[in-house]
Amino acid sequence: MTNQREPVARRIAVAAAPADADLLEEVRSRADALALRGWVRLTDDGTLCLHAEGPAEALDHLDAALRSLPGVESVDASPAAVEGHEQFAIRGIPAGVFVVQEHQATAHHFDLRLEVDGVMRSWAVPKGPSMDPTVKRLALQVEDHALAHNSFEGPTGHGAVIVWDRGDYEQGGRVPWPEALERGHAVFVLHGEKLHGGFALQRTRGGEKPQWLLIKRRDEYARRGSDVVAERPESVQSGSTLEALLGPG
């Protein structure tokens, strides 16, 4: 017999007029009051899309609450996989651009850069990003870079650089950026050519050389057992690979 308190998940589409920021906050507040976890976002067609997880009884209460909101025309729900969210948040808040540059210098690594307040906050990820949520990648915080550096690619005096991935990203969670980074736990959603969906940066050590973990969230884009670095070695800017730029020897 299924334990009624075990978390289950549903994807819920809400058609409402008008669907705006106030309605997003109302939905978040209702879900939060029921101790549910997940997210809500406004899609391009004006539909509210929710991912909610928690006890089935609480999800039933949320469904009823959504139907009672002013302007709601329909509510359609379907079962989904539990993603393990820590809170209920509003998604779809643009945060800027991101880039991942593969870099051969003294040591081979990938540089993850996120636009924050007009600069690119940067982390060196020795093994590169992963789309496997069971994999935790060490990420060493390094100096900020200018946005103009995002398109840099080619040989360097110590090796070479390619633009391995790039795109836009949005903040996740309820703590706004850059406060989330200062607190040491930042959730974000990448819209790249290779990297998609939710990620988290978790600081594990502070000081002059902060250490973080880069972790893929459990969502529809997660791929257990995958190795996106090996599968997609090419630059999204030129199509070249780091190995080709380095040449023989």
Coordinates of C-alpha atoms in Angstrom, one line a residue:
M1 CA 0.0 0.0 0.0
T2 CA 1.3 3.4 -1.0
N3 CA 2.3 5.7 1.9
Q4 CA 0.1 8.8 1.5
R5 CA 2.9 11.0 2.9
E6 CA 5.5 9.9 0.4
P7 CA 6.2 12.7 -2.1
V8 CA 4.7 12.4 -5.5
A9 CA 4.9 15.0 -8.3
R10 CA 2.5 16.6 -10.8
R11 CA 2.9 18.8 -13.8
I12 CA 0.1 21.3 -13.9
A13 CA -1.0 23.6 -16.7
V14 CA -3.2 26.6 -15.7
A15 CA -4.9 28.7 -18.3
A16 CA -5.8 32.0 -16.7
A17 CA -6.6 35.6 -17.7
P18 CA -4.7 37.6 -16.9
A19 CA -1.6 35.5 -16.2
D20 CA 1.0 37.9 -14.7
A21 CA 3.6 38.3 -12.0
D22 CA 1.0 38.8 -9.3
L23 CA -0.6 35.5 -10.2
L24 CA 2.8 33.7 -10.2
E25 CA 3.4 35.0 -6.7
E26 CA -0.1 33.9 -5.6
V27 CA 0.5 30.4 -6.9
R28 CA 3.9 30.3 -5.2
S29 CA 2.3 31.5 -1.9
R30 CA -0.4 28.8 -2.1
A31 CA 2.1 26.0 -2.8
D32 CA 4.4 27.3 0.0
A33 CA 1.6 27.3 2.5
L34 CA 1.0 23.6 1.7
A35 CA 4.7 22.9 2.2
L36 CA 5.0 21.8 -1.5
R37 CA 8.2 22.0 -3.5
G38 CA 8.8 22.7 -7.1
W39 CA 8.4 25.7 -9.4
V40 CA 6.0 27.8 -11.4
R41 CA 6.7 29.8 -14.6
L42 CA 4.8 31.7 -17.2
T43 CA 5.2 30.2 -20.7
D44 CA 5.3 32.1 -23.9
D45 CA 1.6 31.3 -24.7
G46 CA 0.4 32.8 -21.4
T47 CA -0.1 29.4 -19.6
L48 CA 1.2 28.9 -16.1
C49 CA 3.2 25.7 -15.9
L50 CA 3.8 24.2 -12.5
H51 CA 5.9 21.4 -11.2
A52 CA 4.7 20.5 -7.7
E53 CA 5.9 17.7 -5.4
G54 CA 4.8 16.6 -2.0
P55 CA 2.1 14.4 -0.4
A56 CA -0.7 13.5 -2.7
E57 CA -3.2 15.1 -0.3
A58 CA -1.4 18.4 -0.4
L59 CA -1.3 18.3 -4.2
D60 CA -5.1 17.8 -4.3
H61 CA -5.5 20.9 -2.1
L62 CA -3.3 22.9 -4.5
D63 CA -5.4 21.7 -7.4
A64 CA -8.5 22.9 -5.7
A65 CA -6.9 26.2 -4.7
L66 CA -5.8 26.8 -8.3
R67 CA -9.3 26.3 -9.6
S68 CA -10.6 28.9 -7.1
L69 CA -8.3 31.7 -8.2
P70 CA -9.9 34.6 -10.1
G71 CA -9.5 34.4 -13.8
V72 CA -8.5 30.7 -14.0
E73 CA -10.2 29.0 -16.9
S74 CA -8.8 25.5 -16.7
V75 CA -6.4 23.3 -14.7
D76 CA -4.9 20.2 -16.2
A77 CA -2.6 17.9 -14.2
S78 CA -0.5 14.8 -15.0
P79 CA 1.9 12.7 -13.0
A80 CA 5.6 13.6 -13.1
A81 CA 8.9 12.4 -11.7
V82 CA 10.0 13.7 -8.3
E83 CA 12.9 16.1 -8.9
G84 CA 13.9 16.7 -5.3
H85 CA 13.4 20.5 -5.1
E86 CA 14.2 22.2 -1.8
Q87 CA 11.5 24.9 -2.0
F88 CA 8.8 26.2 -4.3
A89 CA 10.1 29.0 -6.5
I90 CA 9.2 31.2 -9.4
R91 CA 11.2 30.4 -12.6
G92 CA 11.5 32.4 -15.8
I93 CA 13.3 35.4 -14.3
P94 CA 16.1 36.3 -16.7
A95 CA 19.5 36.6 -15.2
G96 CA 21.8 37.2 -18.2
V97 CA 24.1 35.1 -20.4
F98 CA 26.4 32.2 -19.6
V99 CA 29.3 30.7 -21.4
V100 CA 31.5 27.6 -20.8
Q101 CA 35.0 27.8 -22.3
E102 CA 37.2 24.7 -22.5
H103 CA 40.7 25.8 -21.7
Q104 CA 44.0 24.1 -22.0
A105 CA 46.5 26.0 -19.9
T106 CA 48.9 24.6 -17.2
A107 CA 46.0 22.1 -16.6
H108 CA 43.0 21.3 -18.7
H109 CA 39.7 22.6 -17.4
F110 CA 36.4 24.2 -18.3
D111 CA 35.5 27.8 -17.2
L112 CA 31.8 28.3 -16.3
R113 CA 30.9 32.0 -16.4
L114 CA 27.6 33.5 -15.4
E115 CA 26.6 37.1 -16.0
V116 CA 26.0 38.8 -12.7
D117 CA 25.8 42.6 -12.4
G118 CA 27.6 43.3 -15.6
V119 CA 30.5 40.9 -15.2
M120 CA 31.0 37.2 -15.7
R121 CA 31.4 35.5 -12.3
S122 CA 33.7 32.5 -13.0
W123 CA 34.4 29.0 -11.8
A124 CA 37.1 26.6 -13.1
V125 CA 35.6 23.1 -13.4
P126 CA 38.4 20.6 -13.9
K127 CA 36.2 17.7 -15.3
G128 CA 33.6 19.9 -17.0
P129 CA 29.9 20.1 -16.5
S130 CA 27.7 17.0 -16.3
M131 CA 24.1 16.3 -17.2
D132 CA 24.0 13.4 -14.7
P133 CA 22.4 14.6 -11.4
T134 CA 24.4 11.9 -9.5
V135 CA 27.7 13.6 -10.4
K136 CA 29.1 16.4 -8.3
R137 CA 31.8 18.4 -10.1
L138 CA 34.4 20.4 -8.2
A139 CA 34.2 24.1 -9.2
L140 CA 37.0 26.5 -8.1
Q141 CA 35.9 30.2 -8.0
V142 CA 38.3 32.4 -10.0
E143 CA 38.5 36.0 -10.9
D144 CA 35.6 37.8 -12.7
H145 CA 35.9 38.3 -16.4
A146 CA 34.5 41.0 -18.8
L147 CA 31.5 40.1 -21.0
A148 CA 33.8 40.7 -24.0
H149 CA 35.8 37.7 -23.1
N150 CA 32.8 35.4 -23.8
S151 CA 33.5 35.0 -27.5
F152 CA 37.3 34.5 -27.1
E153 CA 38.5 31.4 -28.9
G154 CA 41.8 30.3 -30.3
P155 CA 45.4 29.4 -29.5
T156 CA 47.0 31.0 -26.4
G157 CA 50.6 31.3 -25.2
H158 CA 49.9 28.4 -22.8
G159 CA 47.5 26.3 -25.0
A160 CA 44.1 27.1 -26.5
V161 CA 40.5 28.0 -25.7
I162 CA 37.2 27.1 -27.4
V163 CA 33.6 28.3 -26.6
W164 CA 32.2 24.9 -25.6
D165 CA 28.7 26.1 -24.8
R166 CA 26.8 29.4 -24.3
G167 CA 23.3 30.8 -24.0
D168 CA 21.0 32.5 -21.6
Y169 CA 20.2 31.5 -18.0
E170 CA 17.5 32.3 -15.4
Q171 CA 17.7 32.5 -11.7
G172 CA 16.0 29.7 -9.7
G173 CA 15.1 29.4 -6.1
R174 CA 13.6 32.3 -4.0
V175 CA 16.8 34.1 -3.1
P176 CA 17.6 36.7 -5.7
W177 CA 20.9 37.0 -7.4
P178 CA 23.6 37.9 -6.5
E179 CA 22.5 37.3 -2.8
A180 CA 22.2 33.6 -3.6
L181 CA 25.8 33.4 -4.6
E182 CA 26.9 35.4 -1.5
R183 CA 25.0 32.9 0.7
G184 CA 26.8 30.0 -1.0
H185 CA 23.9 28.2 -2.6
A186 CA 22.6 29.3 -6.0
V187 CA 20.1 27.5 -8.2
F188 CA 19.8 28.5 -11.9
V189 CA 18.5 27.2 -15.2
L190 CA 20.6 27.1 -18.3
H191 CA 19.4 27.4 -21.9
G192 CA 22.4 26.5 -23.9
E193 CA 23.2 24.4 -26.9
K194 CA 24.5 21.5 -24.8
L195 CA 23.5 22.3 -21.3
H196 CA 19.8 22.6 -20.4
G197 CA 17.7 22.7 -17.3
G198 CA 18.4 23.3 -13.6
F199 CA 21.8 23.4 -12.0
A200 CA 23.1 24.3 -8.6
L201 CA 26.3 25.8 -7.3
Q202 CA 27.0 24.9 -3.6
R203 CA 29.9 26.4 -1.8
T204 CA 31.8 23.9 0.3
R205 CA 34.8 26.0 1.4
G206 CA 35.3 29.8 1.6
G207 CA 38.4 31.9 2.0
E208 CA 40.6 33.3 -0.7
K209 CA 40.1 30.4 -3.0
P210 CA 36.4 29.3 -2.5
Q211 CA 35.5 25.8 -3.6
W212 CA 32.0 24.9 -4.9
L213 CA 30.2 21.9 -6.3
L214 CA 28.4 22.1 -9.6
I215 CA 25.4 19.8 -9.6
K216 CA 22.8 19.0 -12.3
R217 CA 19.2 19.1 -10.9
R218 CA 16.9 16.2 -11.4
D219 CA 14.6 17.4 -14.2
E220 CA 13.4 16.4 -17.6
Y221 CA 16.8 17.3 -19.1
A222 CA 18.9 15.2 -16.7
R223 CA 20.6 12.1 -18.2
R224 CA 22.0 9.6 -15.8
G225 CA 25.2 7.9 -16.9
S226 CA 25.8 10.4 -19.7
D227 CA 29.1 12.3 -20.4
V228 CA 28.2 15.4 -22.4
V229 CA 31.9 16.5 -22.4
A230 CA 32.9 13.4 -24.3
E231 CA 29.8 13.3 -26.5
R232 CA 30.0 17.0 -27.6
P233 CA 33.6 18.1 -27.7
E234 CA 33.1 20.7 -30.5
S235 CA 33.0 24.5 -30.1
V236 CA 29.5 26.0 -30.5
Q237 CA 31.1 29.0 -32.1
S238 CA 33.4 27.6 -34.7
G239 CA 32.8 23.8 -34.7
S240 CA 36.5 23.2 -33.9
T241 CA 37.7 21.1 -31.0
L242 CA 40.3 22.0 -28.5
E243 CA 42.4 19.1 -29.7
A244 CA 42.4 20.5 -33.2
L245 CA 43.5 24.0 -32.1
L246 CA 46.3 22.5 -30.0
G247 CA 47.6 20.6 -33.0
P248 CA 50.0 17.6 -33.0
G249 CA 52.3 17.1 -30.0

